[in-house]
């Protein structure tokens, strides 16, 4: 007697009957296609997914890139995708988004012009600049055939936000975050690009529908959905009730996929549909299903739509993608996935597309402009300068320092923000200070080894000025960063205790999460630039050199 193999995932046991070929009525097939999102690397031949526009009639594509994008190539790919949809008889063009995977910053699609992150924009405290940045990004995206972008983030900056994600928020003030989010969406819309906002339910609500025991969702959700962190979600929906939105966690984040699907569905219905009168399509997480997740990749799309989300991504792997499509069709035939539920989701997608997409607009778009020169875009430069925030009220300690003084810049080792950035992303800071102080020296540190190297010890002992940069990448490294900061203070105390030693001038820069400066840096001149792009680092250098005053304010 043979052994019975237990499925690795619970979903495989739940849906084991959904196997074999299934055919759908034409209208049901068209409805299913509108809800589906597939991925295509822009280096790939678009014809590899051509058949998907016929069956199941795919409605959305995310073009991915892991290097510096080639604008003409992306423009060619997006035009081919629309031609495939046209020849397949689609009534509407395909929604096409661009995702720069493998970089820390996927806010801008084309990868050519560097604009400030949302946190930097909020620090500048002018929604007009945010609108202009949104318009500039929208114009660039539209020129290469991209009409959909996954921004802005509506979550407020709080202790639950990972440091790496802090720059994607508009800060911790609900009113400021809402004003900047709507300005950005307006700017994108002015150029025909639709924003897909990204939001999580308030923390307390998340805990409610993560709980496997809780059944009284309605009263508990209503009790916790009037907090300040919910304000940006409610106000953006009030202004754009038919826009798309990513809401909630990925289905594979939960230990029990069946119960989690029910919980997410109820939360979306209560918060978005009933409370906020939201009429647009909800979009699933774009993350690939991990191998060790509670749900397998081929069943994730089915569980996602059963959870009440209207648009969801298929697996990138062709075999898993084909299996997912077959399972979705079989689920509709067996009524495991009720066709009216799919039709309602498709209707929201169609209504959403009708607001900004037309064949005339898609087919008559202008070719992309040549990439800009290496000079900073004037709008980007103005917004970077506006966001630089001096925490200290006194003048920069570099003022009055002799030009031949040695300046030591001690920076963390971080991921390169852009594929084409220097090997050390903080190189622009050193070069900017070098203009006034030719003896500027640069010594990177990592959180594991700290400041134990001979180079660090030499600079900390002999430099006339120390510029120490903080840029925490993850909450997992906070303890390590605290250890580095403590080692720095210890070295400074030893040096300053020596009778014949000149006290160094000390500057600390938060080049990312402003929460890095929560711990006191007594005796240090503190400034925040929110990110480590070239524009942000050159702007903070201008302030440190006394070439201009910092005008930004902490986005709190």
JSON list of C-alpha atoms in Angstrom, two decimals, residues 302-516:
[
{"chain": "A", "resi": 302, "resn": "UNK", "atom": "CA", "xyz": [-6.93, 32.61, -6.21]},
{"chain": "A", "resi": 303, "resn": "UNK", "atom": "CA", "xyz": [-6.64, 33.29, -2.49]},
{"chain": "A", "resi": 304, "resn": "UNK", "atom": "CA", "xyz": [-5.96, 36.95, -3.23]},
{"chain": "A", "resi": 305, "resn": "UNK", "atom": "CA", "xyz": [-9.16, 37.50, -5.20]},
{"chain": "A", "resi": 306, "resn": "UNK", "atom": "CA", "xyz": [-11.11, 35.48, -2.63]},
{"chain": "A", "resi": 307, "resn": "UNK", "atom": "CA", "xyz": [-9.80, 37.94, -0.05]},
{"chain": "A", "resi": 308, "resn": "UNK", "atom": "CA", "xyz": [-11.64, 40.74, -1.84]},
{"chain": "A", "resi": 309, "resn": "UNK", "atom": "CA", "xyz": [-8.78, 42.34, -3.79]},
{"chain": "A", "resi": 310, "resn": "UNK", "atom": "CA", "xyz": [-9.62, 43.19, -7.40]},
{"chain": "A", "resi": 311, "resn": "UNK", "atom": "CA", "xyz": [-6.24, 43.18, -9.21]},
{"chain": "A", "resi": 312, "resn": "UNK", "atom": "CA", "xyz": [-3.50, 40.70, -8.47]},
{"chain": "A", "resi": 313, "resn": "UNK", "atom": "CA", "xyz": [-0.20, 39.64, -9.95]},
{"chain": "A", "resi": 314, "resn": "UNK", "atom": "CA", "xyz": [0.46, 36.27, -11.47]},
{"chain": "A", "resi": 315, "resn": "UNK", "atom": "CA", "xyz": [3.70, 34.39, -10.74]},
{"chain": "A", "resi": 316, "resn": "UNK", "atom": "CA", "xyz": [6.58, 35.44, -12.97]},
{"chain": "A", "resi": 317, "resn": "UNK", "atom": "CA", "xyz": [7.63, 31.86, -13.63]},
{"chain": "A", "resi": 318, "resn": "UNK", "atom": "CA", "xyz": [5.80, 30.77, -16.85]},
{"chain": "A", "resi": 319, "resn": "UNK", "atom": "CA", "xyz": [4.92, 27.31, -15.53]},
{"chain": "A", "resi": 320, "resn": "UNK", "atom": "CA", "xyz": [3.52, 28.63, -12.23]},
{"chain": "A", "resi": 321, "resn": "UNK", "atom": "CA", "xyz": [1.73, 31.40, -14.13]},
{"chain": "A", "resi": 322, "resn": "UNK", "atom": "CA", "xyz": [0.02, 28.93, -16.45]},
{"chain": "A", "resi": 323, "resn": "UNK", "atom": "CA", "xyz": [-0.96, 26.77, -13.46]},
{"chain": "A", "resi": 324, "resn": "UNK", "atom": "CA", "xyz": [-2.44, 29.81, -11.68]},
{"chain": "A", "resi": 325, "resn": "UNK", "atom": "CA", "xyz": [-4.55, 30.74, -14.69]},
{"chain": "A", "resi": 326, "resn": "UNK", "atom": "CA", "xyz": [-5.86, 27.17, -14.99]},
{"chain": "A", "resi": 327, "resn": "UNK", "atom": "CA", "xyz": [-6.72, 27.10, -11.27]},
{"chain": "A", "resi": 328, "resn": "UNK", "atom": "CA", "xyz": [-8.56, 30.43, -11.51]},
{"chain": "A", "resi": 329, "resn": "UNK", "atom": "CA", "xyz": [-10.62, 29.18, -14.46]},
{"chain": "A", "resi": 330, "resn": "UNK", "atom": "CA", "xyz": [-11.44, 25.90, -12.70]},
{"chain": "A", "resi": 331, "resn": "UNK", "atom": "CA", "xyz": [-12.42, 27.81, -9.57]},
{"chain": "A", "resi": 332, "resn": "UNK", "atom": "CA", "xyz": [-14.86, 29.95, -11.59]},
{"chain": "A", "resi": 333, "resn": "UNK", "atom": "CA", "xyz": [-16.36, 26.89, -13.31]},
{"chain": "A", "resi": 334, "resn": "UNK", "atom": "CA", "xyz": [-16.85, 25.12, -9.96]},
{"chain": "A", "resi": 335, "resn": "UNK", "atom": "CA", "xyz": [-18.11, 28.32, -8.31]},
{"chain": "A", "resi": 336, "resn": "UNK", "atom": "CA", "xyz": [-15.29, 28.15, -5.76]},
{"chain": "A", "resi": 337, "resn": "UNK", "atom": "CA", "xyz": [-14.59, 31.58, -7.17]},
{"chain": "A", "resi": 338, "resn": "UNK", "atom": "CA", "xyz": [-18.07, 32.94, -7.97]},
{"chain": "A", "resi": 339, "resn": "UNK", "atom": "CA", "xyz": [-18.14, 34.54, -11.45]},
{"chain": "A", "resi": 340, "resn": "UNK", "atom": "CA", "xyz": [-20.22, 37.50, -10.15]},
{"chain": "A", "resi": 341, "resn": "UNK", "atom": "CA", "xyz": [-17.39, 38.27, -7.72]},
{"chain": "A", "resi": 342, "resn": "UNK", "atom": "CA", "xyz": [-14.91, 38.39, -10.62]},
{"chain": "A", "resi": 343, "resn": "UNK", "atom": "CA", "xyz": [-17.32, 40.46, -12.72]},
{"chain": "A", "resi": 344, "resn": "UNK", "atom": "CA", "xyz": [-17.68, 43.02, -9.94]},
{"chain": "A", "resi": 345, "resn": "UNK", "atom": "CA", "xyz": [-13.89, 43.28, -9.62]},
{"chain": "A", "resi": 346, "resn": "UNK", "atom": "CA", "xyz": [-13.51, 43.64, -13.39]},
{"chain": "A", "resi": 347, "resn": "UNK", "atom": "CA", "xyz": [-16.17, 46.37, -13.49]},
{"chain": "A", "resi": 348, "resn": "UNK", "atom": "CA", "xyz": [-14.19, 48.41, -10.97]},
{"chain": "A", "resi": 349, "resn": "UNK", "atom": "CA", "xyz": [-11.03, 47.95, -13.04]},
{"chain": "A", "resi": 350, "resn": "UNK", "atom": "CA", "xyz": [-12.78, 48.97, -16.27]},
{"chain": "A", "resi": 351, "resn": "UNK", "atom": "CA", "xyz": [-14.29, 52.05, -14.63]},
{"chain": "A", "resi": 352, "resn": "UNK", "atom": "CA", "xyz": [-10.89, 52.98, -13.20]},
{"chain": "A", "resi": 353, "resn": "UNK", "atom": "CA", "xyz": [-9.17, 52.65, -16.59]},
{"chain": "A", "resi": 354, "resn": "UNK", "atom": "CA", "xyz": [-11.84, 54.70, -18.36]},
{"chain": "A", "resi": 355, "resn": "UNK", "atom": "CA", "xyz": [-10.86, 57.77, -16.33]},
{"chain": "A", "resi": 356, "resn": "UNK", "atom": "CA", "xyz": [-7.34, 58.09, -17.78]},
{"chain": "A", "resi": 357, "resn": "UNK", "atom": "CA", "xyz": [-6.81, 55.59, -20.63]},
{"chain": "A", "resi": 358, "resn": "UNK", "atom": "CA", "xyz": [-7.89, 55.75, -24.25]},
{"chain": "A", "resi": 359, "resn": "UNK", "atom": "CA", "xyz": [-6.58, 54.21, -27.44]},
{"chain": "A", "resi": 360, "resn": "UNK", "atom": "CA", "xyz": [-6.18, 57.66, -28.94]},
{"chain": "A", "resi": 361, "resn": "UNK", "atom": "CA", "xyz": [-3.90, 58.81, -26.10]},
{"chain": "A", "resi": 362, "resn": "UNK", "atom": "CA", "xyz": [-1.88, 55.58, -26.13]},
{"chain": "A", "resi": 363, "resn": "UNK", "atom": "CA", "xyz": [-1.31, 55.41, -29.88]},
{"chain": "A", "resi": 364, "resn": "UNK", "atom": "CA", "xyz": [-0.51, 59.11, -30.33]},
{"chain": "A", "resi": 365, "resn": "UNK", "atom": "CA", "xyz": [2.05, 59.53, -27.56]},
{"chain": "A", "resi": 366, "resn": "UNK", "atom": "CA", "xyz": [5.22, 61.46, -28.30]},
{"chain": "A", "resi": 367, "resn": "UNK", "atom": "CA", "xyz": [8.57, 59.61, -28.42]},
{"chain": "A", "resi": 368, "resn": "UNK", "atom": "CA", "xyz": [10.73, 59.89, -25.28]},
{"chain": "A", "resi": 369, "resn": "UNK", "atom": "CA", "xyz": [13.19, 62.73, -25.02]},
{"chain": "A", "resi": 370, "resn": "UNK", "atom": "CA", "xyz": [16.89, 61.97, -24.79]},
{"chain": "A", "resi": 371, "resn": "UNK", "atom": "CA", "xyz": [18.13, 61.40, -21.23]},
{"chain": "A", "resi": 372, "resn": "UNK", "atom": "CA", "xyz": [19.14, 64.61, -19.46]},
{"chain": "A", "resi": 373, "resn": "UNK", "atom": "CA", "xyz": [22.76, 65.56, -18.95]},
{"chain": "A", "resi": 374, "resn": "UNK", "atom": "CA", "xyz": [24.64, 64.85, -15.76]},
{"chain": "A", "resi": 375, "resn": "UNK", "atom": "CA", "xyz": [23.67, 68.30, -14.44]},
{"chain": "A", "resi": 376, "resn": "UNK", "atom": "CA", "xyz": [20.95, 68.24, -11.81]},
{"chain": "A", "resi": 377, "resn": "UNK", "atom": "CA", "xyz": [17.48, 69.08, -13.03]},
{"chain": "A", "resi": 378, "resn": "UNK", "atom": "CA", "xyz": [16.64, 72.63, -11.75]},
{"chain": "A", "resi": 379, "resn": "UNK", "atom": "CA", "xyz": [13.36, 71.48, -10.18]},
{"chain": "A", "resi": 380, "resn": "UNK", "atom": "CA", "xyz": [15.11, 68.60, -8.42]},
{"chain": "A", "resi": 381, "resn": "UNK", "atom": "CA", "xyz": [17.88, 70.89, -7.20]},
{"chain": "A", "resi": 382, "resn": "UNK", "atom": "CA", "xyz": [15.37, 73.40, -5.78]},
{"chain": "A", "resi": 383, "resn": "UNK", "atom": "CA", "xyz": [13.42, 70.71, -3.95]},
{"chain": "A", "resi": 384, "resn": "UNK", "atom": "CA", "xyz": [16.55, 69.09, -2.50]},
{"chain": "A", "resi": 385, "resn": "UNK", "atom": "CA", "xyz": [17.72, 72.46, -1.23]},
{"chain": "A", "resi": 386, "resn": "UNK", "atom": "CA", "xyz": [14.32, 73.25, 0.25]},
{"chain": "A", "resi": 387, "resn": "UNK", "atom": "CA", "xyz": [14.24, 69.99, 2.23]},
{"chain": "A", "resi": 388, "resn": "UNK", "atom": "CA", "xyz": [17.65, 70.18, 3.97]},
{"chain": "A", "resi": 389, "resn": "UNK", "atom": "CA", "xyz": [16.85, 70.59, 7.69]},
{"chain": "A", "resi": 390, "resn": "UNK", "atom": "CA", "xyz": [19.23, 71.97, 10.31]},
{"chain": "A", "resi": 391, "resn": "UNK", "atom": "CA", "xyz": [18.46, 70.49, 13.71]},
{"chain": "A", "resi": 392, "resn": "UNK", "atom": "CA", "xyz": [20.98, 72.80, 15.41]},
{"chain": "A", "resi": 393, "resn": "UNK", "atom": "CA", "xyz": [20.25, 76.53, 15.52]},
{"chain": "A", "resi": 394, "resn": "UNK", "atom": "CA", "xyz": [23.90, 77.64, 15.59]},
{"chain": "A", "resi": 395, "resn": "UNK", "atom": "CA", "xyz": [25.97, 78.32, 12.43]},
{"chain": "A", "resi": 396, "resn": "UNK", "atom": "CA", "xyz": [27.86, 75.46, 10.81]},
{"chain": "A", "resi": 397, "resn": "UNK", "atom": "CA", "xyz": [31.11, 74.65, 12.66]},
{"chain": "A", "resi": 398, "resn": "UNK", "atom": "CA", "xyz": [32.96, 74.55, 9.32]},
{"chain": "A", "resi": 399, "resn": "UNK", "atom": "CA", "xyz": [32.69, 78.32, 9.07]},
{"chain": "A", "resi": 400, "resn": "UNK", "atom": "CA", "xyz": [36.01, 79.98, 9.88]},
{"chain": "A", "resi": 401, "resn": "UNK", "atom": "CA", "xyz": [37.98, 76.77, 9.49]},
{"chain": "A", "resi": 402, "resn": "UNK", "atom": "CA", "xyz": [41.29, 77.13, 7.62]},
{"chain": "A", "resi": 403, "resn": "UNK", "atom": "CA", "xyz": [41.12, 75.93, 3.99]},
{"chain": "A", "resi": 404, "resn": "UNK", "atom": "CA", "xyz": [44.03, 73.53, 4.56]},
{"chain": "A", "resi": 405, "resn": "UNK", "atom": "CA", "xyz": [42.32, 71.86, 7.54]},
{"chain": "A", "resi": 406, "resn": "UNK", "atom": "CA", "xyz": [41.72, 68.13, 7.31]},
{"chain": "A", "resi": 407, "resn": "UNK", "atom": "CA", "xyz": [38.04, 67.13, 7.19]},
{"chain": "A", "resi": 408, "resn": "UNK", "atom": "CA", "xyz": [37.17, 63.48, 7.93]},
{"chain": "A", "resi": 409, "resn": "UNK", "atom": "CA", "xyz": [33.89, 62.18, 6.51]},
{"chain": "A", "resi": 410, "resn": "UNK", "atom": "CA", "xyz": [32.87, 58.93, 8.19]},
{"chain": "A", "resi": 411, "resn": "UNK", "atom": "CA", "xyz": [30.00, 57.28, 6.34]},
{"chain": "A", "resi": 412, "resn": "UNK", "atom": "CA", "xyz": [28.13, 53.97, 6.60]},
{"chain": "A", "resi": 413, "resn": "UNK", "atom": "CA", "xyz": [28.39, 51.28, 3.96]},
{"chain": "A", "resi": 414, "resn": "UNK", "atom": "CA", "xyz": [24.98, 51.16, 2.32]},
{"chain": "A", "resi": 415, "resn": "UNK", "atom": "CA", "xyz": [23.36, 49.69, -0.73]},
{"chain": "A", "resi": 416, "resn": "UNK", "atom": "CA", "xyz": [23.79, 51.79, -3.84]},
{"chain": "A", "resi": 417, "resn": "UNK", "atom": "CA", "xyz": [20.60, 53.69, -4.36]},
{"chain": "A", "resi": 418, "resn": "UNK", "atom": "CA", "xyz": [20.83, 53.59, -8.15]},
{"chain": "A", "resi": 419, "resn": "UNK", "atom": "CA", "xyz": [22.56, 51.06, -10.40]},
{"chain": "A", "resi": 420, "resn": "UNK", "atom": "CA", "xyz": [24.63, 53.83, -11.99]},
{"chain": "A", "resi": 421, "resn": "UNK", "atom": "CA", "xyz": [25.65, 55.57, -8.74]},
{"chain": "A", "resi": 422, "resn": "UNK", "atom": "CA", "xyz": [29.28, 55.58, -7.54]},
{"chain": "A", "resi": 423, "resn": "UNK", "atom": "CA", "xyz": [30.59, 52.52, -5.76]},
{"chain": "A", "resi": 424, "resn": "UNK", "atom": "CA", "xyz": [30.37, 54.57, -2.56]},
{"chain": "A", "resi": 425, "resn": "UNK", "atom": "CA", "xyz": [27.08, 56.51, -2.69]},
{"chain": "A", "resi": 426, "resn": "UNK", "atom": "CA", "xyz": [28.48, 59.19, -0.33]},
{"chain": "A", "resi": 427, "resn": "UNK", "atom": "CA", "xyz": [31.19, 60.20, -2.78]},
{"chain": "A", "resi": 428, "resn": "UNK", "atom": "CA", "xyz": [29.21, 63.33, -3.87]},
{"chain": "A", "resi": 429, "resn": "UNK", "atom": "CA", "xyz": [29.32, 64.62, -0.28]},
{"chain": "A", "resi": 430, "resn": "UNK", "atom": "CA", "xyz": [33.10, 64.34, -0.17]},
{"chain": "A", "resi": 431, "resn": "UNK", "atom": "CA", "xyz": [33.54, 65.98, -3.54]},
{"chain": "A", "resi": 432, "resn": "UNK", "atom": "CA", "xyz": [31.26, 68.86, -2.55]},
{"chain": "A", "resi": 433, "resn": "UNK", "atom": "CA", "xyz": [33.22, 69.55, 0.68]},
{"chain": "A", "resi": 434, "resn": "UNK", "atom": "CA", "xyz": [36.48, 69.14, -1.21]},
{"chain": "A", "resi": 435, "resn": "UNK", "atom": "CA", "xyz": [35.78, 72.34, -3.13]},
{"chain": "A", "resi": 436, "resn": "UNK", "atom": "CA", "xyz": [36.41, 74.37, 0.03]},
{"chain": "A", "resi": 437, "resn": "UNK", "atom": "CA", "xyz": [38.60, 71.91, 1.92]},
{"chain": "A", "resi": 438, "resn": "UNK", "atom": "CA", "xyz": [40.99, 70.03, -0.42]},
{"chain": "A", "resi": 439, "resn": "UNK", "atom": "CA", "xyz": [42.19, 67.83, 2.47]},
{"chain": "A", "resi": 440, "resn": "UNK", "atom": "CA", "xyz": [38.79, 66.18, 2.83]},
{"chain": "A", "resi": 441, "resn": "UNK", "atom": "CA", "xyz": [39.20, 62.48, 3.56]},
{"chain": "A", "resi": 442, "resn": "UNK", "atom": "CA", "xyz": [36.57, 59.76, 3.37]},
{"chain": "A", "resi": 443, "resn": "UNK", "atom": "CA", "xyz": [36.41, 56.67, 5.64]},
{"chain": "A", "resi": 444, "resn": "UNK", "atom": "CA", "xyz": [33.40, 54.33, 5.29]},
{"chain": "A", "resi": 445, "resn": "UNK", "atom": "CA", "xyz": [32.34, 52.11, 8.21]},
{"chain": "A", "resi": 446, "resn": "UNK", "atom": "CA", "xyz": [30.08, 49.10, 8.52]},
{"chain": "A", "resi": 447, "resn": "UNK", "atom": "CA", "xyz": [27.83, 48.36, 11.47]},
{"chain": "A", "resi": 448, "resn": "UNK", "atom": "CA", "xyz": [29.40, 45.00, 12.26]},
{"chain": "A", "resi": 449, "resn": "UNK", "atom": "CA", "xyz": [33.03, 46.18, 12.54]},
{"chain": "A", "resi": 450, "resn": "UNK", "atom": "CA", "xyz": [32.27, 49.73, 13.66]},
{"chain": "A", "resi": 451, "resn": "UNK", "atom": "CA", "xyz": [35.11, 52.25, 13.99]},
{"chain": "A", "resi": 452, "resn": "UNK", "atom": "CA", "xyz": [37.88, 49.82, 14.90]},
{"chain": "A", "resi": 453, "resn": "UNK", "atom": "CA", "xyz": [39.94, 50.32, 11.75]},
{"chain": "A", "resi": 454, "resn": "UNK", "atom": "CA", "xyz": [43.26, 52.15, 11.83]},
{"chain": "A", "resi": 455, "resn": "UNK", "atom": "CA", "xyz": [41.97, 54.69, 9.30]},
{"chain": "A", "resi": 456, "resn": "UNK", "atom": "CA", "xyz": [39.01, 55.57, 11.53]},
{"chain": "A", "resi": 457, "resn": "UNK", "atom": "CA", "xyz": [41.24, 55.87, 14.59]},
{"chain": "A", "resi": 458, "resn": "UNK", "atom": "CA", "xyz": [43.68, 58.16, 12.77]},
{"chain": "A", "resi": 459, "resn": "UNK", "atom": "CA", "xyz": [41.00, 60.51, 11.47]},
{"chain": "A", "resi": 460, "resn": "UNK", "atom": "CA", "xyz": [39.13, 60.64, 14.77]},
{"chain": "A", "resi": 461, "resn": "UNK", "atom": "CA", "xyz": [42.37, 61.58, 16.48]},
{"chain": "A", "resi": 462, "resn": "UNK", "atom": "CA", "xyz": [43.80, 64.12, 14.00]},
{"chain": "A", "resi": 463, "resn": "UNK", "atom": "CA", "xyz": [41.06, 65.64, 11.81]},
{"chain": "A", "resi": 464, "resn": "UNK", "atom": "CA", "xyz": [40.17, 69.27, 12.44]},
{"chain": "A", "resi": 465, "resn": "UNK", "atom": "CA", "xyz": [36.52, 68.48, 11.70]},
{"chain": "A", "resi": 466, "resn": "UNK", "atom": "CA", "xyz": [34.55, 65.22, 11.86]},
{"chain": "A", "resi": 467, "resn": "UNK", "atom": "CA", "xyz": [31.50, 64.74, 9.61]},
{"chain": "A", "resi": 468, "resn": "UNK", "atom": "CA", "xyz": [29.71, 61.62, 10.82]},
{"chain": "A", "resi": 469, "resn": "UNK", "atom": "CA", "xyz": [26.85, 60.26, 8.69]},
{"chain": "A", "resi": 470, "resn": "UNK", "atom": "CA", "xyz": [24.01, 58.08, 9.95]},
{"chain": "A", "resi": 471, "resn": "UNK", "atom": "CA", "xyz": [21.89, 56.03, 7.56]},
{"chain": "A", "resi": 472, "resn": "UNK", "atom": "CA", "xyz": [20.19, 53.12, 9.26]},
{"chain": "A", "resi": 473, "resn": "UNK", "atom": "CA", "xyz": [18.96, 50.50, 6.78]},
{"chain": "A", "resi": 474, "resn": "UNK", "atom": "CA", "xyz": [16.87, 48.26, 9.00]},
{"chain": "A", "resi": 475, "resn": "UNK", "atom": "CA", "xyz": [15.46, 48.01, 12.51]},
{"chain": "A", "resi": 476, "resn": "UNK", "atom": "CA", "xyz": [17.56, 44.85, 12.84]},
{"chain": "A", "resi": 477, "resn": "UNK", "atom": "CA", "xyz": [20.69, 47.03, 12.78]},
{"chain": "A", "resi": 478, "resn": "UNK", "atom": "CA", "xyz": [19.60, 49.68, 15.28]},
{"chain": "A", "resi": 479, "resn": "UNK", "atom": "CA", "xyz": [21.54, 47.96, 18.08]},
{"chain": "A", "resi": 480, "resn": "UNK", "atom": "CA", "xyz": [24.68, 47.86, 15.91]},
{"chain": "A", "resi": 481, "resn": "UNK", "atom": "CA", "xyz": [24.27, 51.52, 14.99]},
{"chain": "A", "resi": 482, "resn": "UNK", "atom": "CA", "xyz": [23.89, 52.45, 18.66]},
{"chain": "A", "resi": 483, "resn": "UNK", "atom": "CA", "xyz": [27.16, 50.62, 19.34]},
{"chain": "A", "resi": 484, "resn": "UNK", "atom": "CA", "xyz": [28.93, 52.58, 16.57]},
{"chain": "A", "resi": 485, "resn": "UNK", "atom": "CA", "xyz": [27.58, 55.88, 17.91]},
{"chain": "A", "resi": 486, "resn": "UNK", "atom": "CA", "xyz": [28.72, 55.00, 21.43]},
{"chain": "A", "resi": 487, "resn": "UNK", "atom": "CA", "xyz": [32.19, 54.10, 20.13]},
{"chain": "A", "resi": 488, "resn": "UNK", "atom": "CA", "xyz": [32.31, 57.45, 18.33]},
{"chain": "A", "resi": 489, "resn": "UNK", "atom": "CA", "xyz": [31.41, 59.38, 21.49]},
{"chain": "A", "resi": 490, "resn": "UNK", "atom": "CA", "xyz": [34.00, 57.41, 23.47]},
{"chain": "A", "resi": 491, "resn": "UNK", "atom": "CA", "xyz": [36.75, 58.28, 20.96]},
{"chain": "A", "resi": 492, "resn": "UNK", "atom": "CA", "xyz": [35.75, 61.92, 21.06]},
{"chain": "A", "resi": 493, "resn": "UNK", "atom": "CA", "xyz": [35.79, 62.02, 24.88]},
{"chain": "A", "resi": 494, "resn": "UNK", "atom": "CA", "xyz": [39.29, 60.49, 24.93]},
{"chain": "A", "resi": 495, "resn": "UNK", "atom": "CA", "xyz": [40.57, 63.01, 22.41]},
{"chain": "A", "resi": 496, "resn": "UNK", "atom": "CA", "xyz": [38.97, 66.02, 24.06]},
{"chain": "A", "resi": 497, "resn": "UNK", "atom": "CA", "xyz": [40.35, 64.99, 27.46]},
{"chain": "A", "resi": 498, "resn": "UNK", "atom": "CA", "xyz": [43.94, 65.33, 26.24]},
{"chain": "A", "resi": 499, "resn": "UNK", "atom": "CA", "xyz": [45.36, 68.70, 27.34]},
{"chain": "A", "resi": 500, "resn": "UNK", "atom": "CA", "xyz": [47.27, 69.51, 24.15]},
{"chain": "A", "resi": 501, "resn": "UNK", "atom": "CA", "xyz": [44.64, 68.35, 21.68]},
{"chain": "A", "resi": 502, "resn": "UNK", "atom": "CA", "xyz": [42.57, 70.83, 19.72]},
{"chain": "A", "resi": 503, "resn": "UNK", "atom": "CA", "xyz": [38.86, 70.08, 20.00]},
{"chain": "A", "resi": 504, "resn": "UNK", "atom": "CA", "xyz": [37.51, 68.93, 16.63]},
{"chain": "A", "resi": 505, "resn": "UNK", "atom": "CA", "xyz": [34.50, 70.54, 15.03]},
{"chain": "A", "resi": 506, "resn": "UNK", "atom": "CA", "xyz": [31.74, 67.98, 14.82]},
{"chain": "A", "resi": 507, "resn": "UNK", "atom": "CA", "xyz": [28.88, 67.54, 12.37]},
{"chain": "A", "resi": 508, "resn": "UNK", "atom": "CA", "xyz": [26.36, 64.68, 12.29]},
{"chain": "A", "resi": 509, "resn": "UNK", "atom": "CA", "xyz": [24.16, 64.13, 9.21]},
{"chain": "A", "resi": 510, "resn": "UNK", "atom": "CA", "xyz": [21.07, 61.91, 9.04]},
{"chain": "A", "resi": 511, "resn": "UNK", "atom": "CA", "xyz": [21.04, 60.82, 5.39]},
{"chain": "A", "resi": 512, "resn": "UNK", "atom": "CA", "xyz": [17.81, 58.86, 5.57]},
{"chain": "A", "resi": 513, "resn": "UNK", "atom": "CA", "xyz": [15.52, 58.29, 8.52]},
{"chain": "A", "resi": 514, "resn": "UNK", "atom": "CA", "xyz": [15.37, 61.43, 10.73]},
{"chain": "A", "resi": 515, "resn": "UNK", "atom": "CA", "xyz": [14.67, 59.14, 13.68]},
{"chain": "A", "resi": 516, "resn": "UNK", "atom": "CA", "xyz": [18.38, 58.32, 13.64]}
]
